[in-house]
mmCIF file of C-alpha atoms in Angstrom:
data_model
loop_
_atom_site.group_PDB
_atom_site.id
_atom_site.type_symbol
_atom_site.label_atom_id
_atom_site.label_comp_id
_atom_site.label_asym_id
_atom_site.label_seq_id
_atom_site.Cartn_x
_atom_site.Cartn_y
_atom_site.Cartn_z
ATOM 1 C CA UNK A 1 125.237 148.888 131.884
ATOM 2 C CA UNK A 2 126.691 150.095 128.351
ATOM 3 C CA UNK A 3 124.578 146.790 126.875
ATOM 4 C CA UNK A 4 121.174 148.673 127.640
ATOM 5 C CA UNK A 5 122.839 152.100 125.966
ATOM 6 C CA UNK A 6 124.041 153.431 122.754
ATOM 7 C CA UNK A 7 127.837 153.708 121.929
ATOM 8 C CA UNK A 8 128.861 156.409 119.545
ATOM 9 C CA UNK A 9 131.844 156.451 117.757
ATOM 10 C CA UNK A 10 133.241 159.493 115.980
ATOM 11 C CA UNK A 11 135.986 159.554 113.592
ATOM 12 C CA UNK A 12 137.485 162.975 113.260
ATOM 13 C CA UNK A 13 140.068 164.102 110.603
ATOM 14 C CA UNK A 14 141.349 167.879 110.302
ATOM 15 C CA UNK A 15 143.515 168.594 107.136
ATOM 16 C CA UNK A 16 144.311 172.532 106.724
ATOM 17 C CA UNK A 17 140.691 173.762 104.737
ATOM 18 C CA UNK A 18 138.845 170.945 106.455
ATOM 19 C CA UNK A 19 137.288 168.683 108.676
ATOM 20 C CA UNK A 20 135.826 165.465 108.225
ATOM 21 C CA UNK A 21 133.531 163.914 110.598
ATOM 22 C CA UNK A 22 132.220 160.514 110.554
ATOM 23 C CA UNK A 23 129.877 159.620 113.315
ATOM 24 C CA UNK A 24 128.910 155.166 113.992
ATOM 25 C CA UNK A 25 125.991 154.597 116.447
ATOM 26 C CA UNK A 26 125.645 151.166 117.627
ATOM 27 C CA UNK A 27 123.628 149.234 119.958
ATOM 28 C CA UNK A 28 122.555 145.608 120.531
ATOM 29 C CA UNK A 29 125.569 144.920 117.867
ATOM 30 C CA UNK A 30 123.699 146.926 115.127
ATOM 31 C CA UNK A 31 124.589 150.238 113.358
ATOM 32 C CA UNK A 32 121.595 152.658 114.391
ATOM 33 C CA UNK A 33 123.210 155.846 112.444
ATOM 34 C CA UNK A 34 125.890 156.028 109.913
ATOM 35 C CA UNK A 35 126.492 159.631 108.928
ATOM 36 C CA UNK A 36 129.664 161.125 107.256
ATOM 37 C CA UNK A 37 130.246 165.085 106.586
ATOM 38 C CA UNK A 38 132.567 167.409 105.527
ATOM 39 C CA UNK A 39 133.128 171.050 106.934
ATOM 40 C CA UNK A 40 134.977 173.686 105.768
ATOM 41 C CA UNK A 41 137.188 175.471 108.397
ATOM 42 C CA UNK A 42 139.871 177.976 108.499
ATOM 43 C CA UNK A 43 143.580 178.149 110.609
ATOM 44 C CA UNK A 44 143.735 174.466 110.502
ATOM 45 C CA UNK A 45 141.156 174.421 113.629
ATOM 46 C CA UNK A 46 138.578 172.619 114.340
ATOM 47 C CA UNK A 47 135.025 174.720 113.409
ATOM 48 C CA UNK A 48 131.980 175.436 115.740
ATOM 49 C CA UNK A 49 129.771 172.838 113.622
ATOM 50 C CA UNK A 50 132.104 170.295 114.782
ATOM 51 C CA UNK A 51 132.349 170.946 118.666
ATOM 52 C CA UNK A 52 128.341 171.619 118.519
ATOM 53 C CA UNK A 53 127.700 168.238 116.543
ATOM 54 C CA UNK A 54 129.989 166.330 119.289
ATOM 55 C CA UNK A 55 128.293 168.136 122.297
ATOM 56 C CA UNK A 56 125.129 167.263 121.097
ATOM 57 C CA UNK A 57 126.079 163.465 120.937
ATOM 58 C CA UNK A 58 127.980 163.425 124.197
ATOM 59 C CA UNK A 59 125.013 164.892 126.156
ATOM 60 C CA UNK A 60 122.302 162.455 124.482
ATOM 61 C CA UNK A 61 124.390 159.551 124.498
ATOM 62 C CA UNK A 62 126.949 158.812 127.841
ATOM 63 C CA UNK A 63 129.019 155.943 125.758
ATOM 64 C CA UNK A 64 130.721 158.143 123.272
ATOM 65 C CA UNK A 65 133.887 158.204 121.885
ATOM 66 C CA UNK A 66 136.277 160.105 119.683
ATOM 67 C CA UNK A 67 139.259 159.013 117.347
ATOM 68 C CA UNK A 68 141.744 160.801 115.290
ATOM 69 C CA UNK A 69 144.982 160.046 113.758
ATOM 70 C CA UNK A 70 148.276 160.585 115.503
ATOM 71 C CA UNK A 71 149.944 163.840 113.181
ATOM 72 C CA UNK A 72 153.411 164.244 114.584
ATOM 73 C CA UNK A 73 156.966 164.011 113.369
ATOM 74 C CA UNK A 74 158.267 161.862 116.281
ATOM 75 C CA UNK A 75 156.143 158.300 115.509
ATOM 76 C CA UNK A 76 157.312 155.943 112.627
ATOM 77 C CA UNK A 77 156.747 152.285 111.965
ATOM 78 C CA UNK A 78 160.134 149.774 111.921
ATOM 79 C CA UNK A 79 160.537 146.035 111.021
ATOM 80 C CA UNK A 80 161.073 144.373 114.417
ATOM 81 C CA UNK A 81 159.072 144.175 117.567
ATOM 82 C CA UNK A 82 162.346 143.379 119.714
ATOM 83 C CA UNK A 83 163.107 146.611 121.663
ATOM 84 C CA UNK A 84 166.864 145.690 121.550
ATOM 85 C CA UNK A 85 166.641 146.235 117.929
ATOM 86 C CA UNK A 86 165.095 149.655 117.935
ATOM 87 C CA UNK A 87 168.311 151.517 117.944
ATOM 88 C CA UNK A 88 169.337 149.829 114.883
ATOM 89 C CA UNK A 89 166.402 152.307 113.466
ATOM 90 C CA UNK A 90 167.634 155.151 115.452
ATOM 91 C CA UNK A 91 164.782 154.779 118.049
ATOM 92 C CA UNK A 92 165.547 155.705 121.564
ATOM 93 C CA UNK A 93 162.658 154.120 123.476
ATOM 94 C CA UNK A 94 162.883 156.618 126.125
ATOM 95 C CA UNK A 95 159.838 158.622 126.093
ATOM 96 C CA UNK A 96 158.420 156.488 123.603
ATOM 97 C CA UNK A 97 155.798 154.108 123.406
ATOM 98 C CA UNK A 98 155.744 151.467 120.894
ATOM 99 C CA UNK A 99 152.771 148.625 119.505
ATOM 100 C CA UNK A 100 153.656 145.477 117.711
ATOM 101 C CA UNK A 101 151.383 144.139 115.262
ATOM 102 C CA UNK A 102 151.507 140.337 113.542
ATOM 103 C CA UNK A 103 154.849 140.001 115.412
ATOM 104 C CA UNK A 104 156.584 141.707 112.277
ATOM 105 C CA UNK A 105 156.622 145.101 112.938
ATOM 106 C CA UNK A 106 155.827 147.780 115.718
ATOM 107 C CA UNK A 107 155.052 151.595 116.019
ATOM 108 C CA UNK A 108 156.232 153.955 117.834
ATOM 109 C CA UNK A 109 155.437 157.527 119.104
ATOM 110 C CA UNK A 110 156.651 160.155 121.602
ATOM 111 C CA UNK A 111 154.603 160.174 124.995
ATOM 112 C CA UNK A 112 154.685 164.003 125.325
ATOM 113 C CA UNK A 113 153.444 164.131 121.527
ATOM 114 C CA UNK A 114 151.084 161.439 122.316
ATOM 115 C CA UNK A 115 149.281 163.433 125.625
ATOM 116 C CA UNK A 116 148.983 166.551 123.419
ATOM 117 C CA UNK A 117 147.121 165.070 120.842
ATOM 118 C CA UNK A 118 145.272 163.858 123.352
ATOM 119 C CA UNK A 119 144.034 167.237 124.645
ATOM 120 C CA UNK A 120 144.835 169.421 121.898
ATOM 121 C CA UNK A 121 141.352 171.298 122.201
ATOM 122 C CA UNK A 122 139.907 172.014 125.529
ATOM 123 C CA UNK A 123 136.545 172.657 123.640
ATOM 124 C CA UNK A 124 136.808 169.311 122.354
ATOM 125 C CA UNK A 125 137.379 167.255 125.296
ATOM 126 C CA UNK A 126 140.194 164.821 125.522
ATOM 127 C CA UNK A 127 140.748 162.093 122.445
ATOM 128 C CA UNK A 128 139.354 158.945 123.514
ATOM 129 C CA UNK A 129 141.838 156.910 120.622
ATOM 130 C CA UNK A 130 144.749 158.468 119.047
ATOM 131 C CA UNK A 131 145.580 155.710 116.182
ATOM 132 C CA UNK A 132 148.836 155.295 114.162
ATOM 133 C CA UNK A 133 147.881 156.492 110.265
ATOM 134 C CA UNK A 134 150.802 153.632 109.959
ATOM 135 C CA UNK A 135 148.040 150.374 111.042
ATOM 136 C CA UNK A 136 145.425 151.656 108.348
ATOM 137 C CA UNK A 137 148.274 151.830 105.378
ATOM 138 C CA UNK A 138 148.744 148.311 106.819
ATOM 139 C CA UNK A 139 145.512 147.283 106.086
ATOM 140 C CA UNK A 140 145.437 148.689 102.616
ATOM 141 C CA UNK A 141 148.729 146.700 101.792
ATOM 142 C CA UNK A 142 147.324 142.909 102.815
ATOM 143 C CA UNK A 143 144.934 144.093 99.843
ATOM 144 C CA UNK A 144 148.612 143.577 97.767
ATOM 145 C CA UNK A 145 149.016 140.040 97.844
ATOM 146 C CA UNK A 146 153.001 139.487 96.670
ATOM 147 C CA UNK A 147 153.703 143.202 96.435
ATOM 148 C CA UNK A 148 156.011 145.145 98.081
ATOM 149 C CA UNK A 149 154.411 148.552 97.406
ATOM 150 C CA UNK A 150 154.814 152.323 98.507
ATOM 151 C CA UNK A 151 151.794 153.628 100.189
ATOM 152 C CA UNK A 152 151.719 157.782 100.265
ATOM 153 C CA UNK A 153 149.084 158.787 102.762
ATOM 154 C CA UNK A 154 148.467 161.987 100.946
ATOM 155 C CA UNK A 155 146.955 165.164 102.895
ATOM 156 C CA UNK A 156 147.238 168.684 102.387
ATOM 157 C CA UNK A 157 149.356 169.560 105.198
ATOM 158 C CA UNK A 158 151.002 166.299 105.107
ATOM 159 C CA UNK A 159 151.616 162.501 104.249
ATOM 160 C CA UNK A 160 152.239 159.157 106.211
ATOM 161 C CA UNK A 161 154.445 157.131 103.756
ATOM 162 C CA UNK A 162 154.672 153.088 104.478
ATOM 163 C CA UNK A 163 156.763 150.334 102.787
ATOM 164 C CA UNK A 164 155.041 147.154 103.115
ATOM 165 C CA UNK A 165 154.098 143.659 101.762
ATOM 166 C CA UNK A 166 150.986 142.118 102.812
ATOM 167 C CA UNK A 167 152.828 140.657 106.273
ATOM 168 C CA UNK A 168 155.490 143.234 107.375
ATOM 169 C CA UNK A 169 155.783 146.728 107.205
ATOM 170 C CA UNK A 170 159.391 148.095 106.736
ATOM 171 C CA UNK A 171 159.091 151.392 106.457
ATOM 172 C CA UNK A 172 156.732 153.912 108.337
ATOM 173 C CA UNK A 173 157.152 157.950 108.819
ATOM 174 C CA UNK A 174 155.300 160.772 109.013
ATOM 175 C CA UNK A 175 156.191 164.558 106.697
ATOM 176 C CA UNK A 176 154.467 167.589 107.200
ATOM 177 C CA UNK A 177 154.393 169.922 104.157
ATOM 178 C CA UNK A 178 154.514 173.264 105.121
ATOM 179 C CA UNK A 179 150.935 175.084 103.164
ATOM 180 C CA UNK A 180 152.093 177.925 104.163
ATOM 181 C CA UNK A 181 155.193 177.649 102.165
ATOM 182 C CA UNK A 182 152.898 177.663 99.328
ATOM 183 C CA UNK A 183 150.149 180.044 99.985
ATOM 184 C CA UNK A 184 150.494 182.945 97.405
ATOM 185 C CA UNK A 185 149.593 186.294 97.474
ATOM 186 C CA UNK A 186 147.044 185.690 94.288
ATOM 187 C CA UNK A 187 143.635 186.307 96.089
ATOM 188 C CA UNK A 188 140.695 186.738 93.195
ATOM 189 C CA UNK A 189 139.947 189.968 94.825
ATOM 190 C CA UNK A 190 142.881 191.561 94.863
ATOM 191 C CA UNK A 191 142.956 195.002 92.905
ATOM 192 C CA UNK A 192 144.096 193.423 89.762
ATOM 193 C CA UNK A 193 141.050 191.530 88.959
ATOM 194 C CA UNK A 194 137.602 192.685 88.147
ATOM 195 C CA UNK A 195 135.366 193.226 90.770
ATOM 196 C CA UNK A 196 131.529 192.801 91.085
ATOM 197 C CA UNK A 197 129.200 195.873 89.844
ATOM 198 C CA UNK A 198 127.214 197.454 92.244
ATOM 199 C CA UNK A 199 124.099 198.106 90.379
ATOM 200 C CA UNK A 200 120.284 198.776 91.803
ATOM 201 C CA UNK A 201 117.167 196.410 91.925
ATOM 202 C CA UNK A 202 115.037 195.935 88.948
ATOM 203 C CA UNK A 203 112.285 197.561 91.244
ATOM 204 C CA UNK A 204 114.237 200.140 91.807
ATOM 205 C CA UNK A 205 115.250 200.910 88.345
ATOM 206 C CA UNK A 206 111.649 201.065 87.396
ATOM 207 C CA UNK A 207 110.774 203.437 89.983
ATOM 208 C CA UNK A 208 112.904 205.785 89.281
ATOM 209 C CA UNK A 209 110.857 208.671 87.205
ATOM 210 C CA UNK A 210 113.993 210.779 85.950
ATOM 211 C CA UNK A 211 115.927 208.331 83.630
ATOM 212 C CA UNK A 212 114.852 206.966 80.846
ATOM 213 C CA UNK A 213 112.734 203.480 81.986
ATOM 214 C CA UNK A 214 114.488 201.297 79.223
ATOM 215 C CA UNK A 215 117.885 202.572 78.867
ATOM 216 C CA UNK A 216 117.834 201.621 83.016
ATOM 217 C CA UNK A 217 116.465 197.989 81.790
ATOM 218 C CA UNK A 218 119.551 197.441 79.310
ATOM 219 C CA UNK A 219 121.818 198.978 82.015
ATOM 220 C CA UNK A 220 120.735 196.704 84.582
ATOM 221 C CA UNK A 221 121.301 193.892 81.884
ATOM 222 C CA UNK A 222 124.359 194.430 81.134
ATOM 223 C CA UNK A 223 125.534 194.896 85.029
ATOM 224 C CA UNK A 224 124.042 191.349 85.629
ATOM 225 C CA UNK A 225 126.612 190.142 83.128
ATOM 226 C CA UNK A 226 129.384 191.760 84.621
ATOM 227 C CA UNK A 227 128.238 190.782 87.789
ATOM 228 C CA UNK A 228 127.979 186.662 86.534
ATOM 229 C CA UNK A 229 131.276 186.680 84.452
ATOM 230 C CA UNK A 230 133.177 188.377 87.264
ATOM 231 C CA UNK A 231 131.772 185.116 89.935
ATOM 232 C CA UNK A 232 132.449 183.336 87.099
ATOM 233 C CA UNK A 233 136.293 184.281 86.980
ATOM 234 C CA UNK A 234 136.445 184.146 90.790
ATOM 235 C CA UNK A 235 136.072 180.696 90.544
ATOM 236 C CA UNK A 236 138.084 179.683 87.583
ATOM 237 C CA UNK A 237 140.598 181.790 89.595
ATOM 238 C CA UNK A 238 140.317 180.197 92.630
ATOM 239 C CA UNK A 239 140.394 177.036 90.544
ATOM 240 C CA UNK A 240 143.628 177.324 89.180
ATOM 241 C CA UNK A 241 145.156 178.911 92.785
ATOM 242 C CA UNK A 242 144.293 175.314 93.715
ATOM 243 C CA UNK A 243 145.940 173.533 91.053
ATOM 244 C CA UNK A 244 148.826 175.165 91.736
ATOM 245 C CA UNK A 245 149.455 174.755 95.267
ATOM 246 C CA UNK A 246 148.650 171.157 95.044
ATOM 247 C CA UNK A 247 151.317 170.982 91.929
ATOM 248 C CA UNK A 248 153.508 172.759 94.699
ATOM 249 C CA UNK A 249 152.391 169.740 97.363
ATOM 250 C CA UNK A 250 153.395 166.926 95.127
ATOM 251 C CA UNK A 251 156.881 168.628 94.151
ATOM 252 C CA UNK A 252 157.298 168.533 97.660
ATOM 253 C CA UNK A 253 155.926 165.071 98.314
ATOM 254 C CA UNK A 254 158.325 164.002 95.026
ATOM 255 C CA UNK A 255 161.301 165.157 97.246
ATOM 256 C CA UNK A 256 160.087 163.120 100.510
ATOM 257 C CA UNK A 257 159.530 160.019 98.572
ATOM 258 C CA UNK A 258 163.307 160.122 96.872
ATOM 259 C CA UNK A 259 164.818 160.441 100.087
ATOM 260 C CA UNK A 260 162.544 157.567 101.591
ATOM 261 C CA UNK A 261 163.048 155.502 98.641
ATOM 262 C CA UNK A 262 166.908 156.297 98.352
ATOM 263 C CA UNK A 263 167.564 155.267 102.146
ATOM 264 C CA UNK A 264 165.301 152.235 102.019
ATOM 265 C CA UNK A 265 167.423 150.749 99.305
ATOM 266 C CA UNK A 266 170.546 152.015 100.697
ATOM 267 C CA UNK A 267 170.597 150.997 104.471
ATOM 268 C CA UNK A 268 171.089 147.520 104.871
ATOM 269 C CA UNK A 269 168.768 147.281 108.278
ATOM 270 C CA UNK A 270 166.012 147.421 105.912
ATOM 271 C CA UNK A 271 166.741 143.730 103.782
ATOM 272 C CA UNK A 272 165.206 146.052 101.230
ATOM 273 C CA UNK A 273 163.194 144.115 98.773
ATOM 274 C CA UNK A 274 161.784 145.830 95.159
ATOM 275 C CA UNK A 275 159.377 148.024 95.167
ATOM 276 C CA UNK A 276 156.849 146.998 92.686
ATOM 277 C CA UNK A 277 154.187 150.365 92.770
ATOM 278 C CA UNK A 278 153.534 153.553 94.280
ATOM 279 C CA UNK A 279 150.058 153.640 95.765
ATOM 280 C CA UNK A 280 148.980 156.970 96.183
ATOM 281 C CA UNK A 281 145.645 157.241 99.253
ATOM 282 C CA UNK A 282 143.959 160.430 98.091
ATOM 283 C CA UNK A 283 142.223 162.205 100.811
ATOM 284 C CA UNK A 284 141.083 165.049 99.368
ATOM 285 C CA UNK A 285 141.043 165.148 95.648
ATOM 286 C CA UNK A 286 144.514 165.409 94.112
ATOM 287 C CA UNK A 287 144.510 167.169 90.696
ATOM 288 C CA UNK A 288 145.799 165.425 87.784
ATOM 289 C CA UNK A 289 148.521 167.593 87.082
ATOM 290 C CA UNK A 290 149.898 166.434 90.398
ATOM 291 C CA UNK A 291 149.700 162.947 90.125
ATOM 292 C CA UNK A 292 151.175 163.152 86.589
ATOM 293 C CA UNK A 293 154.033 165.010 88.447
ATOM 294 C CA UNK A 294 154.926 162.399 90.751
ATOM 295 C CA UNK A 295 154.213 159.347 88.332
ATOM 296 C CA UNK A 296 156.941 161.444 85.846
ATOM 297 C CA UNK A 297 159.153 162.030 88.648
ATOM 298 C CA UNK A 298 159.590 158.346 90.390
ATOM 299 C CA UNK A 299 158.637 156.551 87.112
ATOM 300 C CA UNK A 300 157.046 153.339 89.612
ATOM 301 C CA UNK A 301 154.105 152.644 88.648
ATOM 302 C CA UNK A 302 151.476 154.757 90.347
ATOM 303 C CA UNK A 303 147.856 153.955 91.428
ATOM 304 C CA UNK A 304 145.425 156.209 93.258
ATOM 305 C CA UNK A 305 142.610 155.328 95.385
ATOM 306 C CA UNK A 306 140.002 157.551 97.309
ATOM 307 C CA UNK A 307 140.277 157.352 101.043
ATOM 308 C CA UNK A 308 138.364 159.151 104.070
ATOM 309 C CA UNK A 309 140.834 159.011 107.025
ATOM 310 C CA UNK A 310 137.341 159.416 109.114
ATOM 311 C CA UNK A 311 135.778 156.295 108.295
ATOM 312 C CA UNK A 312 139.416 154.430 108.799
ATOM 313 C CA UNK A 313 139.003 155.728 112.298
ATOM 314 C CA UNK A 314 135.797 154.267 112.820
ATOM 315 C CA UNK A 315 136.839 151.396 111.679
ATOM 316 C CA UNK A 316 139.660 150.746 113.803
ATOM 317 C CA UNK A 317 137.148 151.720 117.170
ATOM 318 C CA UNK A 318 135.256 149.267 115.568
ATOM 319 C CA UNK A 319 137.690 146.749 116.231
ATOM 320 C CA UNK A 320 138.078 148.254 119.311
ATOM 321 C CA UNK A 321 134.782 146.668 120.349
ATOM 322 C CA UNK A 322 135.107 143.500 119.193
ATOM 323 C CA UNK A 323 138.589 143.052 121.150
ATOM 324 C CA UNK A 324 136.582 144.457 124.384
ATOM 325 C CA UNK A 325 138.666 147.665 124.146
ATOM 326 C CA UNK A 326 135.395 149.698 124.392
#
């Protein structure tokens, strides 16, 4: 029956000031539709654009399914896929549920964590695929022939961090940085700043038969200034609010990866070999102050590539279909 319909696959990625949707239609084998967008929310929740976009494709098209990223504390990726070698990692398998991949390395994740992602929004419907952020780094790092590198997952609320070579992973956990830690009582409107003008129309300044016609003209001209150099200070405001708290991210990322680094190298479960580079998966648009900070901090060298967490989903229900999964 699916053979003579559509299927519809939709990414979905929610990071604090945003969510990014990414929506594959397929059928007969072929991509019908491709479409990827961004919307701004607010609370970290997911916006009415979002639920209306996904309603719409749900009704039209019966095959559809949704996939996010698993974004909770209790799921980390270990070197082994032999369950009596979990506790070596401090891994209680009780009320866990783990994955092996290239019989190297497995993933785990708490069931009760696991069933609330699952139906985290009743608007939403349940998640069809929650995915490890963990098998996606792995991806990236096969793209590191001979390298052991550091992969930093890098959101705004938080970061999935992965040691791996191109055939094991070592090293996989997930950090939440606390935003509102951060968020600072510097709003552009507050009473310190200058606000907008309130002037009148040019129709009404010509209208009016008791002032003086072009003294209102250069009034209103000036006032339009105002008006455009106090948007334009909004923004350089609002600008640098953002450079800061993403300065204030990376400080806090910079104290995550010493401690990761530090126990790698330390605990001898790990077989820890070098770590040749830092690769840094930018999600959002990190500012350059912060990626000086943590290249300055770590002193590794330090690459940083673009990544949409939305399309990786895809891409993984993609394979989903191939394997029959779907």
């Amino acid at each position: 029956m699916q053979f003579f319909y559509s299927k519809v696959l939709i990414g979905l990625n929610l990071d604090y000031d945003n969510c990014q949707v990414h929506v594959i239609r397929i059928k007969n084998k072929s991509i019908k539709q491709n479409i990827k967008t961004d919307i701004k929310t607010i609370d970290n929740i997911f916006p009415a654009e979002t639920l209306k976009l996904i309603k719409y494709y749900k009704k039209k098209f019966p095959f559809t399914y949704i996939g996010i990223f698993s974004k909770t504390y209790n799921q980390g990726a270990i070197p082994t896929t032999k369950p009596k070698e979990f506790i070596k990692y401090d891994v209680n398998l009780q009320g866990y549920s783990t994955k092996s991949f290239d019989g190297s390395w497995s993933a785990y994740i708490k069931n009760q964590d696991c069933l609330n992602e699952v139906s985290q929004n009743p608007d939403l419907g349940d998640i069809d695929l929650v995915f490890s952020p963990f098998i996606s780094i792995y991806l990236q790092s096969k793209k590191e022939a001979g390298k052991t590198s550091l992969f930093v997952l890098q959101e705004k609320q938080n970061i999935s961090v992965v040691i791996s070579n191109d055939q094991q992973v070592f090293f996989g956990g997930f950090f939440e940085i606390q935003n509102d830690a951060i968020e600072m009582n510097t709003s552009p409107n507050n009473q310190n700043n200058p606000s907008p003008s309130n002037f009148n129309t040019l129709e009404d300044i010509l209208s009016s038969l008791n002032e003086n016609i072009d003294d209102d003209i250069d009034n209103f001209d000036i006032e339009m200034l105002e008006e455009e150099d106090s948007e334009e200070y909004r923004k350089q405001e609002q600008n640098r609010i953002e450079e800061l708290k993403d300065f204030m991210r990376a400080t806090t990322t910079v104290s995550i990866l010493e401690n990761v680094i530090s126990n790698y190298y330390t605990n001898p479960n790990f077989q820890s070999t070098f770590i040749d580079q830092i690769i840094i998966l930018d999600t959002y648009g990190i500012t350059p102050d912060a990626i000086g900070h943590i290249k300055d901090s770590l002193m590794i060298e330090t690459f940083v590539r673009p990544f949409s967490i939305s399309e990786a989903i895809t891409t993984l229900m993609l394979e989903e279909i191939k394997r029959k999964s779907l």
